């Protein structure tokens, strides 16, 4: 019995310590929503509805995909970090797609 408990605890710790993953474990593919939650939400807000640097709300951004990609990869203005070293092409594509679902 106690063995089971220990095993479970170890498993839980192992699971909890794993680095945040941008993959959707159910679909087994890169999830734009996970990328967004891990990297973008703190500044841009849960629905792209934070006003950052007194500038824009991401859910109102009208930028075409290609320009969004450039800003995400290389950063922009005052405070938008560059993600070239952190995100794969696939992850950038997925997060752009996710941002567009936040538009209303
Ligand atoms: C540290 C805060 C911060 C984080 C984290 C952050 N951003 Fe930004 N982002 C900004 C700021 C500030 C701007 C406005 C830059 C400017 O034009 O001065 C911006 C601008 C943008 C723009 C341009 C929108 C437009 O219409 O000009 C896009 C697209 C964008 N961010 C996407 C993302 C994505 C995707 C992520 C996560 C991978 C992310 N941001 C993470 C602060 C952040």
PDB file of N, CA, C and O and ligand atoms in Angstrom, residues 35 39-40 42-44 52-53 55-56 58 61-63 68 71-72 76-81 83 87 95 99, ligand 1:
ATOM      1  N   UNK A  35       1.356  27.393 -26.720  1.00  0.00           N
ATOM      2  CA  UNK A  35       2.449  28.344 -26.956  1.00  0.00           C
ATOM      3  C   UNK A  35       2.036  29.692 -26.380  1.00  0.00           C
ATOM      4  O   UNK A  35       2.789  30.336 -25.649  1.00  0.00           O
ATOM      5  N   UNK A  39       4.058  31.581 -23.369  1.00  0.00           N
ATOM      6  CA  UNK A  39       4.975  32.668 -23.706  1.00  0.00           C
ATOM      7  C   UNK A  39       4.331  34.046 -23.820  1.00  0.00           C
ATOM      8  O   UNK A  39       5.013  35.043 -23.697  1.00  0.00           O
ATOM      9  N   UNK A  40       3.071  34.114 -24.109  1.00  0.00           N
ATOM     10  CA  UNK A  40       2.510  35.405 -24.520  1.00  0.00           C
ATOM     11  C   UNK A  40       1.492  35.955 -23.532  1.00  0.00           C
ATOM     12  O   UNK A  40       1.311  37.176 -23.429  1.00  0.00           O
ATOM     13  N   UNK A  42       1.273  36.368 -20.339  1.00  0.00           N
ATOM     14  CA  UNK A  42       1.639  37.287 -19.259  1.00  0.00           C
ATOM     15  C   UNK A  42       1.531  38.733 -19.716  1.00  0.00           C
ATOM     16  O   UNK A  42       1.114  39.584 -18.945  1.00  0.00           O
ATOM     17  N   UNK A  43       1.924  39.025 -20.920  1.00  0.00           N
ATOM     18  CA  UNK A  43       1.838  40.400 -21.401  1.00  0.00           C
ATOM     19  C   UNK A  43       0.521  40.676 -22.121  1.00  0.00           C
ATOM     20  O   UNK A  43      -0.115  41.688 -21.879  1.00  0.00           O
ATOM     21  N   UNK A  44       0.150  39.776 -23.015  1.00  0.00           N
ATOM     22  CA  UNK A  44      -0.977  40.095 -23.898  1.00  0.00           C
ATOM     23  C   UNK A  44      -2.344  39.720 -23.322  1.00  0.00           C
ATOM     24  O   UNK A  44      -3.364  40.033 -23.926  1.00  0.00           O
ATOM     25  N   UNK A  52      -0.823  46.450 -23.944  1.00  0.00           N
ATOM     26  CA  UNK A  52       0.598  46.418 -23.597  1.00  0.00           C
ATOM     27  C   UNK A  52       1.280  47.676 -24.086  1.00  0.00           C
ATOM     28  O   UNK A  52       0.997  48.149 -25.178  1.00  0.00           O
ATOM     29  N   UNK A  53       2.202  48.172 -23.287  1.00  0.00           N
ATOM     30  CA  UNK A  53       2.982  49.356 -23.645  1.00  0.00           C
ATOM     31  C   UNK A  53       2.068  50.468 -24.134  1.00  0.00           C
ATOM     32  O   UNK A  53       2.427  51.251 -24.997  1.00  0.00           O
ATOM     33  N   UNK A  55      -0.242  50.447 -26.091  1.00  0.00           N
ATOM     34  CA  UNK A  55      -0.306  50.457 -27.543  1.00  0.00           C
ATOM     35  C   UNK A  55      -1.514  49.767 -28.117  1.00  0.00           C
ATOM     36  O   UNK A  55      -2.426  50.388 -28.617  1.00  0.00           O
ATOM     37  N   UNK A  56      -1.461  48.446 -28.048  1.00  0.00           N
ATOM     38  CA  UNK A  56      -2.510  47.764 -28.773  1.00  0.00           C
ATOM     39  C   UNK A  56      -2.990  46.564 -27.979  1.00  0.00           C
ATOM     40  O   UNK A  56      -2.317  46.088 -27.083  1.00  0.00           O
ATOM     41  N   UNK A  58      -3.818  42.718 -28.603  1.00  0.00           N
ATOM     42  CA  UNK A  58      -3.463  41.763 -29.651  1.00  0.00           C
ATOM     43  C   UNK A  58      -4.693  41.281 -30.411  1.00  0.00           C
ATOM     44  O   UNK A  58      -4.639  40.996 -31.597  1.00  0.00           O
ATOM     45  N   UNK A  61      -5.226  43.433 -33.357  1.00  0.00           N
ATOM     46  CA  UNK A  61      -4.160  43.576 -34.344  1.00  0.00           C
ATOM     47  C   UNK A  61      -4.652  43.140 -35.716  1.00  0.00           C
ATOM     48  O   UNK A  61      -5.284  42.102 -35.869  1.00  0.00           O
ATOM     49  N   UNK A  62      -4.367  43.976 -36.698  1.00  0.00           N
ATOM     50  CA  UNK A  62      -4.822  43.688 -38.064  1.00  0.00           C
ATOM     51  C   UNK A  62      -3.666  43.233 -38.926  1.00  0.00           C
ATOM     52  O   UNK A  62      -3.782  43.167 -40.144  1.00  0.00           O
ATOM     53  N   UNK A  63      -2.522  42.991 -38.295  1.00  0.00           N
ATOM     54  CA  UNK A  63      -1.344  42.637 -39.086  1.00  0.00           C
ATOM     55  C   UNK A  63      -1.575  41.351 -39.861  1.00  0.00           C
ATOM     56  O   UNK A  63      -2.159  40.404 -39.347  1.00  0.00           O
ATOM     57  N   UNK A  68       3.154  39.545 -38.566  1.00  0.00           N
ATOM     58  CA  UNK A  68       3.097  39.001 -37.205  1.00  0.00           C
ATOM     59  C   UNK A  68       4.289  38.096 -36.969  1.00  0.00           C
ATOM     60  O   UNK A  68       4.955  38.168 -35.944  1.00  0.00           O
ATOM     61  N   UNK A  71       7.399  40.056 -36.300  1.00  0.00           N
ATOM     62  CA  UNK A  71       7.436  40.639 -34.955  1.00  0.00           C
ATOM     63  C   UNK A  71       7.679  39.579 -33.897  1.00  0.00           C
ATOM     64  O   UNK A  71       8.380  39.819 -32.916  1.00  0.00           O
ATOM     65  N   UNK A  72       7.077  38.407 -34.085  1.00  0.00           N
ATOM     66  CA  UNK A  72       7.250  37.338 -33.091  1.00  0.00           C
ATOM     67  C   UNK A  72       8.692  36.826 -33.126  1.00  0.00           C
ATOM     68  O   UNK A  72       9.323  36.627 -32.090  1.00  0.00           O
ATOM     69  N   UNK A  76       9.609  43.532 -31.283  1.00  0.00           N
ATOM     70  CA  UNK A  76       9.099  44.784 -31.834  1.00  0.00           C
ATOM     71  C   UNK A  76       9.072  45.864 -30.776  1.00  0.00           C
ATOM     72  O   UNK A  76       8.865  45.582 -29.591  1.00  0.00           O
ATOM     73  N   UNK A  77       9.265  47.078 -31.243  1.00  0.00           N
ATOM     74  CA  UNK A  77       9.074  48.272 -30.423  1.00  0.00           C
ATOM     75  C   UNK A  77       9.668  48.147 -29.035  1.00  0.00           C
ATOM     76  O   UNK A  77      10.737  47.579 -28.844  1.00  0.00           O
ATOM     77  N   UNK A  78       8.915  48.648 -28.076  1.00  0.00           N
ATOM     78  CA  UNK A  78       9.413  48.648 -26.715  1.00  0.00           C
ATOM     79  C   UNK A  78       8.771  47.498 -25.961  1.00  0.00           C
ATOM     80  O   UNK A  78       7.649  47.602 -25.502  1.00  0.00           O
ATOM     81  N   UNK A  79       9.476  46.389 -25.894  1.00  0.00           N
ATOM     82  CA  UNK A  79       8.998  45.358 -24.984  1.00  0.00           C
ATOM     83  C   UNK A  79       8.488  44.070 -25.582  1.00  0.00           C
ATOM     84  O   UNK A  79       8.230  43.133 -24.851  1.00  0.00           O
ATOM     85  N   UNK A  80       8.343  43.988 -26.885  1.00  0.00           N
ATOM     86  CA  UNK A  80       7.949  42.704 -27.460  1.00  0.00           C
ATOM     87  C   UNK A  80       9.213  41.888 -27.702  1.00  0.00           C
ATOM     88  O   UNK A  80      10.043  42.252 -28.526  1.00  0.00           O
ATOM     89  N   UNK A  81       9.371  40.782 -26.945  1.00  0.00           N
ATOM     90  CA  UNK A  81      10.617  40.005 -27.051  1.00  0.00           C
ATOM     91  C   UNK A  81      10.724  39.270 -28.386  1.00  0.00           C
ATOM     92  O   UNK A  81       9.721  39.072 -29.071  1.00  0.00           O
ATOM     93  N   UNK A  83      11.417  35.832 -30.367  1.00  0.00           N
ATOM     94  CA  UNK A  83      11.239  34.419 -30.010  1.00  0.00           C
ATOM     95  C   UNK A  83      11.971  33.473 -30.959  1.00  0.00           C
ATOM     96  O   UNK A  83      11.730  32.286 -30.952  1.00  0.00           O
ATOM     97  N   UNK A  87      11.129  29.507 -30.162  1.00  0.00           N
ATOM     98  CA  UNK A  87      10.008  28.814 -30.794  1.00  0.00           C
ATOM     99  C   UNK A  87      10.393  28.271 -32.164  1.00  0.00           C
ATOM    100  O   UNK A  87      11.160  28.903 -32.898  1.00  0.00           O
ATOM    101  N   UNK A  95       0.879  29.679 -33.137  1.00  0.00           N
ATOM    102  CA  UNK A  95       0.470  30.764 -32.239  1.00  0.00           C
ATOM    103  C   UNK A  95      -0.190  31.894 -33.036  1.00  0.00           C
ATOM    104  O   UNK A  95      -1.130  32.535 -32.558  1.00  0.00           O
ATOM    105  N   UNK A  99      -3.789  33.455 -32.251  1.00  0.00           N
ATOM    106  CA  UNK A  99      -4.071  34.887 -32.061  1.00  0.00           C
ATOM    107  C   UNK A  99      -5.283  35.292 -32.887  1.00  0.00           C
ATOM    108  O   UNK A  99      -6.141  36.057 -32.447  1.00  0.00           O
TER     109      UNK A  99
HETATM  110  C1  LIG B   1       7.196  41.074 -22.211  1.00  0.00           C
HETATM  111  C2  LIG B   1       5.875  41.321 -22.742  1.00  0.00           C
HETATM  112  C3  LIG B   1       5.481  40.604 -24.019  1.00  0.00           C
HETATM  113  C4  LIG B   1       5.458  39.264 -24.271  1.00  0.00           C
HETATM  114  C5  LIG B   1       5.854  38.136 -23.326  1.00  0.00           C
HETATM  115  C6  LIG B   1       4.950  39.104 -25.603  1.00  0.00           C
HETATM  116  N1  LIG B   1       4.691  40.314 -26.172  1.00  0.00           N
HETATM  117 FE1  LIG B   1       3.940  40.648 -28.004  1.00  0.00          FE
HETATM  118  N2  LIG B   1       4.111  42.652 -27.727  1.00  0.00           N
HETATM  119  C7  LIG B   1       4.537  43.249 -26.565  1.00  0.00           C
HETATM  120  C8  LIG B   1       4.566  44.691 -26.765  1.00  0.00           C
HETATM  121  C9  LIG B   1       4.991  45.735 -25.733  1.00  0.00           C
HETATM  122  C10 LIG B   1       4.135  44.928 -28.088  1.00  0.00           C
HETATM  123  C11 LIG B   1       4.031  46.278 -28.806  1.00  0.00           C
HETATM  124  C12 LIG B   1       5.344  46.528 -29.481  1.00  0.00           C
HETATM  125  C13 LIG B   1       5.369  47.865 -30.169  1.00  0.00           C
HETATM  126  O1  LIG B   1       4.900  47.931 -31.303  1.00  0.00           O
HETATM  127  O2  LIG B   1       5.864  48.807 -29.541  1.00  0.00           O
HETATM  128  C14 LIG B   1       3.857  43.615 -28.659  1.00  0.00           C
HETATM  129  C15 LIG B   1       3.413  43.424 -29.953  1.00  0.00           C
HETATM  130  C16 LIG B   1       3.084  42.199 -30.498  1.00  0.00           C
HETATM  131  C17 LIG B   1       2.599  42.007 -31.856  1.00  0.00           C
HETATM  132  C18 LIG B   1       2.359  43.080 -32.897  1.00  0.00           C
HETATM  133  C19 LIG B   1       0.926  43.443 -32.967  1.00  0.00           C
HETATM  134  C20 LIG B   1       0.668  44.652 -33.843  1.00  0.00           C
HETATM  135  O3  LIG B   1      -0.442  44.750 -34.413  1.00  0.00           O
HETATM  136  O4  LIG B   1       1.567  45.504 -33.969  1.00  0.00           O
HETATM  137  C21 LIG B   1       2.389  40.668 -32.007  1.00  0.00           C
HETATM  138  C22 LIG B   1       1.868  39.967 -33.249  1.00  0.00           C
HETATM  139  C23 LIG B   1       2.760  40.034 -30.765  1.00  0.00           C
HETATM  140  N3  LIG B   1       3.181  40.985 -29.868  1.00  0.00           N
HETATM  141  C24 LIG B   1       2.692  38.695 -30.535  1.00  0.00           C
HETATM  142  C25 LIG B   1       3.207  38.070 -29.408  1.00  0.00           C
HETATM  143  C26 LIG B   1       3.287  36.634 -29.256  1.00  0.00           C
HETATM  144  C27 LIG B   1       2.781  35.616 -30.258  1.00  0.00           C
HETATM  145  C28 LIG B   1       3.896  36.412 -28.064  1.00  0.00           C
HETATM  146  C29 LIG B   1       4.272  35.071 -27.470  1.00  0.00           C
HETATM  147  C30 LIG B   1       5.042  34.181 -28.307  1.00  0.00           C
HETATM  148  C31 LIG B   1       4.172  37.699 -27.453  1.00  0.00           C
HETATM  149  N4  LIG B   1       3.742  38.669 -28.297  1.00  0.00           N
HETATM  150  C32 LIG B   1       4.759  37.879 -26.224  1.00  0.00           C
HETATM  151  C33 LIG B   1       4.882  42.632 -25.390  1.00  0.00           C
HETATM  152  C34 LIG B   1       5.006  41.260 -25.225  1.00  0.00           C
END
